[in-house]
XYZ file of C-alpha atoms in Angstrom:
286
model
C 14.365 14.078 42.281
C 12.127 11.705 40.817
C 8.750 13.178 38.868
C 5.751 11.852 38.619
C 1.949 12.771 38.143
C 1.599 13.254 41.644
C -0.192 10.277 42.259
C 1.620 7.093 41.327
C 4.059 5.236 43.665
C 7.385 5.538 41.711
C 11.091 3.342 41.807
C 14.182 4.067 40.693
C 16.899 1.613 40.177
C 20.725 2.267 39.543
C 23.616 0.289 39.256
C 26.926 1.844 38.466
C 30.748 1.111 38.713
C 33.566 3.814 39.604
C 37.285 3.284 39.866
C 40.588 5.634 40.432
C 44.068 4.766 39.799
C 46.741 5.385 42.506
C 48.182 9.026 42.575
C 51.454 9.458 41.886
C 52.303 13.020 43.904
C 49.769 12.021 46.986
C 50.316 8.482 48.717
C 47.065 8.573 50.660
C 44.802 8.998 47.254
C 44.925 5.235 46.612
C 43.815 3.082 43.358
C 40.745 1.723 43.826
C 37.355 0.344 42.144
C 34.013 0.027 43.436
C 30.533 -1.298 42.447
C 27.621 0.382 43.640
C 23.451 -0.885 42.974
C 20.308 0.256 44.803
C 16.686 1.025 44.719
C 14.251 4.160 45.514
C 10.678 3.863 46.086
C 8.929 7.164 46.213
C 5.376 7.810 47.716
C 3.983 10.888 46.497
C 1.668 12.885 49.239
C -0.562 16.102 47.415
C -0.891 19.242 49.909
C -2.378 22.568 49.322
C 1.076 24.174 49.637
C 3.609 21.686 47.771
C 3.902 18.157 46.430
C 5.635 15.847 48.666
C 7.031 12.076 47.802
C 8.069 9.996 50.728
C 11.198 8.160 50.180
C 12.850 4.925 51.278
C 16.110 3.976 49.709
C 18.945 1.108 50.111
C 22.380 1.370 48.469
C 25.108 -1.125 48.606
C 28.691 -0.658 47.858
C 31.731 -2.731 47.334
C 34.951 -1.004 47.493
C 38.662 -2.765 46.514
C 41.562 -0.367 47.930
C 44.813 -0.776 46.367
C 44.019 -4.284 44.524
C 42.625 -5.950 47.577
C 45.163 -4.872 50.375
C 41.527 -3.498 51.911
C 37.837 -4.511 50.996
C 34.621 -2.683 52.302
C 30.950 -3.527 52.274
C 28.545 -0.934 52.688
C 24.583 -0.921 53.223
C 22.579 2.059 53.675
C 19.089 2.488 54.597
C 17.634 6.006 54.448
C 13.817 7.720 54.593
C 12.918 11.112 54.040
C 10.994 13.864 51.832
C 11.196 14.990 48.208
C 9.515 18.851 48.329
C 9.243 19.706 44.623
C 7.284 22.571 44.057
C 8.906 25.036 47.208
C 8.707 27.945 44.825
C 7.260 28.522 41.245
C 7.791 31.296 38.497
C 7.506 30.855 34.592
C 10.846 29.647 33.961
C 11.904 28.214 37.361
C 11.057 25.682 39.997
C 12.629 25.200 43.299
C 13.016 22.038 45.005
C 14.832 20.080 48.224
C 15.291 17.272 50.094
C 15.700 15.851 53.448
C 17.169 11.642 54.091
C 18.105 10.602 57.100
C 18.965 6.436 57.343
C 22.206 4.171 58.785
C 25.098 3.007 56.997
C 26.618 -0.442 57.824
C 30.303 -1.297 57.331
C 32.427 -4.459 57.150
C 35.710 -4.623 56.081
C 39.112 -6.422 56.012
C 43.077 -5.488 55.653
C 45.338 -7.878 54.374
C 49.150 -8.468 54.387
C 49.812 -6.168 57.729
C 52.969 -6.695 59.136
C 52.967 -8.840 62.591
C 55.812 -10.080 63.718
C 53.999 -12.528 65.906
C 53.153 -14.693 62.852
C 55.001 -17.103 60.802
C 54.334 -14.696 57.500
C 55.147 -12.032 59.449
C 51.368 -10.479 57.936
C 47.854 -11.286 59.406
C 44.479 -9.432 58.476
C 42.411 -7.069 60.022
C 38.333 -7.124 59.566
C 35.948 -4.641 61.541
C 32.121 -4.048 61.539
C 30.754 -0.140 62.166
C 28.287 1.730 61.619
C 26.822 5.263 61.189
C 24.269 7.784 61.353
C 23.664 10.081 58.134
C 21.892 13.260 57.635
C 21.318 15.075 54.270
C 19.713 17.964 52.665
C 19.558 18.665 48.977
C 18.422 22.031 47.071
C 17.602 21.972 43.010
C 16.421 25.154 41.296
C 15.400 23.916 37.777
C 15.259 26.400 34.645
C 13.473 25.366 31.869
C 12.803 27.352 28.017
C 10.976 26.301 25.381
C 12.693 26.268 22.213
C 10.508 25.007 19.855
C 7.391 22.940 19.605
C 9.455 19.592 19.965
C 12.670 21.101 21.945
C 13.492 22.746 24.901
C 16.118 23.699 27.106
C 16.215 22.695 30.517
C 19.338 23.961 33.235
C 19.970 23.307 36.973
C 21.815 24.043 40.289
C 22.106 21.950 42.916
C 23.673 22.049 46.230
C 23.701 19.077 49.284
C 24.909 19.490 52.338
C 25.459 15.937 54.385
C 26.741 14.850 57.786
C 27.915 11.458 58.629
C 28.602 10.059 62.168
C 31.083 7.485 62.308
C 31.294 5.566 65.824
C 34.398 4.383 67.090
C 35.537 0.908 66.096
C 38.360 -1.396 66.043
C 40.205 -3.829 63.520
C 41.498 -6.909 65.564
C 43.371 -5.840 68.374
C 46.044 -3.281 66.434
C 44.055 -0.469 65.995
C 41.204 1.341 67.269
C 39.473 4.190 65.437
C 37.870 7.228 67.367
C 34.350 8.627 66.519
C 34.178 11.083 64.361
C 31.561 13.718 62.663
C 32.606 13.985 58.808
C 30.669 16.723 57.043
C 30.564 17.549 53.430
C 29.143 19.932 50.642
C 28.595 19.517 46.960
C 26.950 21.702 44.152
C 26.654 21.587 40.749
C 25.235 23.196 37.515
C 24.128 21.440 34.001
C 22.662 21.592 31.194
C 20.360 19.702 29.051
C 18.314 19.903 25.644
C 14.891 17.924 25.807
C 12.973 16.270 22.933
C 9.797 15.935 22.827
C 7.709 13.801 20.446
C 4.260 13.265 20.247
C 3.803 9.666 21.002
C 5.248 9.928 24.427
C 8.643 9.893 23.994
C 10.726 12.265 25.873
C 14.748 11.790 25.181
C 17.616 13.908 26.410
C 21.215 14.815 26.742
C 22.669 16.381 29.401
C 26.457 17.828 30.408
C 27.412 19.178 33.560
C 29.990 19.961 36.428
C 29.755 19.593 40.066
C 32.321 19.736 42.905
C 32.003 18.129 46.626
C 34.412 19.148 49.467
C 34.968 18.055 53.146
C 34.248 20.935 55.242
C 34.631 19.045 58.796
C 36.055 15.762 60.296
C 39.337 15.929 57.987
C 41.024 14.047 60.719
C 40.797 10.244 61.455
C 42.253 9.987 64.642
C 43.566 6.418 65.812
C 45.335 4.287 68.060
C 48.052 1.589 66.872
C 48.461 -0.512 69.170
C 48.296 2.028 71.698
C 50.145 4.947 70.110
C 47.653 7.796 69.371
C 48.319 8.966 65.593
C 46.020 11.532 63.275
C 45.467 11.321 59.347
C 44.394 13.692 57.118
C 45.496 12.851 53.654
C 43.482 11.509 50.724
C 41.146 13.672 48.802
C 39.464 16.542 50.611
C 37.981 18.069 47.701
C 37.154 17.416 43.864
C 35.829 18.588 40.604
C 33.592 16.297 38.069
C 32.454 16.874 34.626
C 29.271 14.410 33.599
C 27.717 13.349 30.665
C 24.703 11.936 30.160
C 21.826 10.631 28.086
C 18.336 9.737 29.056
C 14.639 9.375 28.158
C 10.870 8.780 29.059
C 8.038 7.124 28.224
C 4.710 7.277 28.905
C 2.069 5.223 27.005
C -1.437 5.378 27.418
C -3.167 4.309 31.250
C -0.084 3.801 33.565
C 2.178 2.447 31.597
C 5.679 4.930 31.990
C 9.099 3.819 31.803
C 12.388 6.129 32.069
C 16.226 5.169 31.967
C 19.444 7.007 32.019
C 23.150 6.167 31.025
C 25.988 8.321 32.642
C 29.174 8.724 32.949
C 31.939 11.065 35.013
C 35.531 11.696 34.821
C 36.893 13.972 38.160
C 40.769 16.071 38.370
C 41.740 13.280 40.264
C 41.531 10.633 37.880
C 38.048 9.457 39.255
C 35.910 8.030 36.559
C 32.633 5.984 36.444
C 29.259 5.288 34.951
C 25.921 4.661 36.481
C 22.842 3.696 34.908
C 19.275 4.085 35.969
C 15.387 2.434 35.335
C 12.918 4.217 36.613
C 8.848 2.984 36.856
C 6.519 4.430 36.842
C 8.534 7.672 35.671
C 11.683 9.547 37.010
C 13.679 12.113 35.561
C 16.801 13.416 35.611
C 17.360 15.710 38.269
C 17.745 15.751 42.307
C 18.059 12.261 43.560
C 18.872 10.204 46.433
């Protein structure tokens, strides 16, 4: 969740690149790499109760399955609320958030067998689209270690929802609709330095697990024959590492940035990167 003095617009932008190589005990958890960029903008709102930032965000994504036998494109638009100060002790804060937005597929197959062509392949390419819903807790603890150092840990938890319409690719097969939900939580750890000029650098491990709880199923016609799939990866366990910092000069002028990097039981791994103005943190984000 991005931070801020509760009064300055914020962004956030990321970039980040993840990849997996092909299983070799599960033939649907294919080899694949992906590039991912986007930008948050945060609006922060001041009630009596809370502090609220607004939040539009777009994400694209390019996926390669399997060295090119199947490309994706993916866009996603979402809005929704930051709440960052639900509930307040000494030590602990409570947070959450809410996104709702649209996510916007195109893809293409090659090299599928058809025996109505001279290759005896042809390729596939669909457009669909979907509707996604998610909601995000983050209880932060935070101890002060010394003058220049604290300690700062956290546990997270999303819960997300994403209808998938029915499509087709070319004439050979036709997907059904489907509702595919998912949860994901997480705990880490961080030590925060603190200098006196501004500066505010950290390093930060952690672990966090997601898991599909609904929609396992892809159900599908081929050319006319009704078939269901459930393979691939239905769960999955991540360690992160990660190093950060913050600056914040005298009027307005704040920067922040992040570089980190994540390594899952299924031989996922990645990195991401992130430059934040006026100021964001590390923590809950979109």
């Amino acid at each position: 969740m991005p931070e801020n003095d509760d009064k300055t617009v914020w962004l956030d932008a990321y970039g980040g690149t993840s990849d997996r190589s092909q299983s070799t005990t599960n033939a649907a958890s294919l080899g694949y790499t992906s590039t991912t960029s986007g930008l948050t903008i945060g609006v922060p709102v001041k009630t009596e109760q809370t502090s609220i930032d607004l939040v539009l965000s777009q994400m694209r994504t390019e996926l390669n399955i399997s060295n090119k036998e199947q490309e994706i494109s993916a866009t996603s638009v979402k809005f929704g609320a930051f709440l960052k100060d639900l509930v307040q002790t000494k030590a602990w804060n409570l947070g959450a958030s809410a996104m709702i937005g649209r996510n916007k597929y195109t893809g293409s197959r090659g090299k599928v067998l058809d025996n109505t062509t001279a290759t005896g392949y042809t390729t596939l390419s669909t457009n669909y689209d979907s509707t996604e819903v998610t909601l995000g807790m983050l209880a932060r603890y935070s101890s002060v270690i010394n003058p220049t150092l604290q300690f700062e840990g956290e546990l997270m938890g999303t819960l997300a929802r994403e209808s998938i319409k029915g499509y087709t690719e070319g004439t050979t097969f036709a997907w059904q609709s489907r509702d595919l939900d998912q949860v994901s939580g997480g705990a880490s750890a961080a030590f925060v330095h603190h200098k006196q000029n501004g500066l505010r650098s950290y390093a930060k491990l952690g672990v966090h697990r997601r898991a599909v709880i609904a929609g396992k199923q892809a159900v599908y016609a081929n050319n006319g024959t009704n078939t269901a799939t459930g393979g691939g990866n239905l769960s999955e366990t991540y360690t992160t590492g990660e190093l950060g910092f913050s600056f914040k000069g005298k009027g307005a002028v704040s920067i922040s940035g992040s570089l980190k990097r994540h390594r899952s039981n299924h031989s996922t791994s990645g990195m991401q990167a992130h430059f934040g103005l006026p100021r964001t943190f590390y923590g809950l984000k979109s």
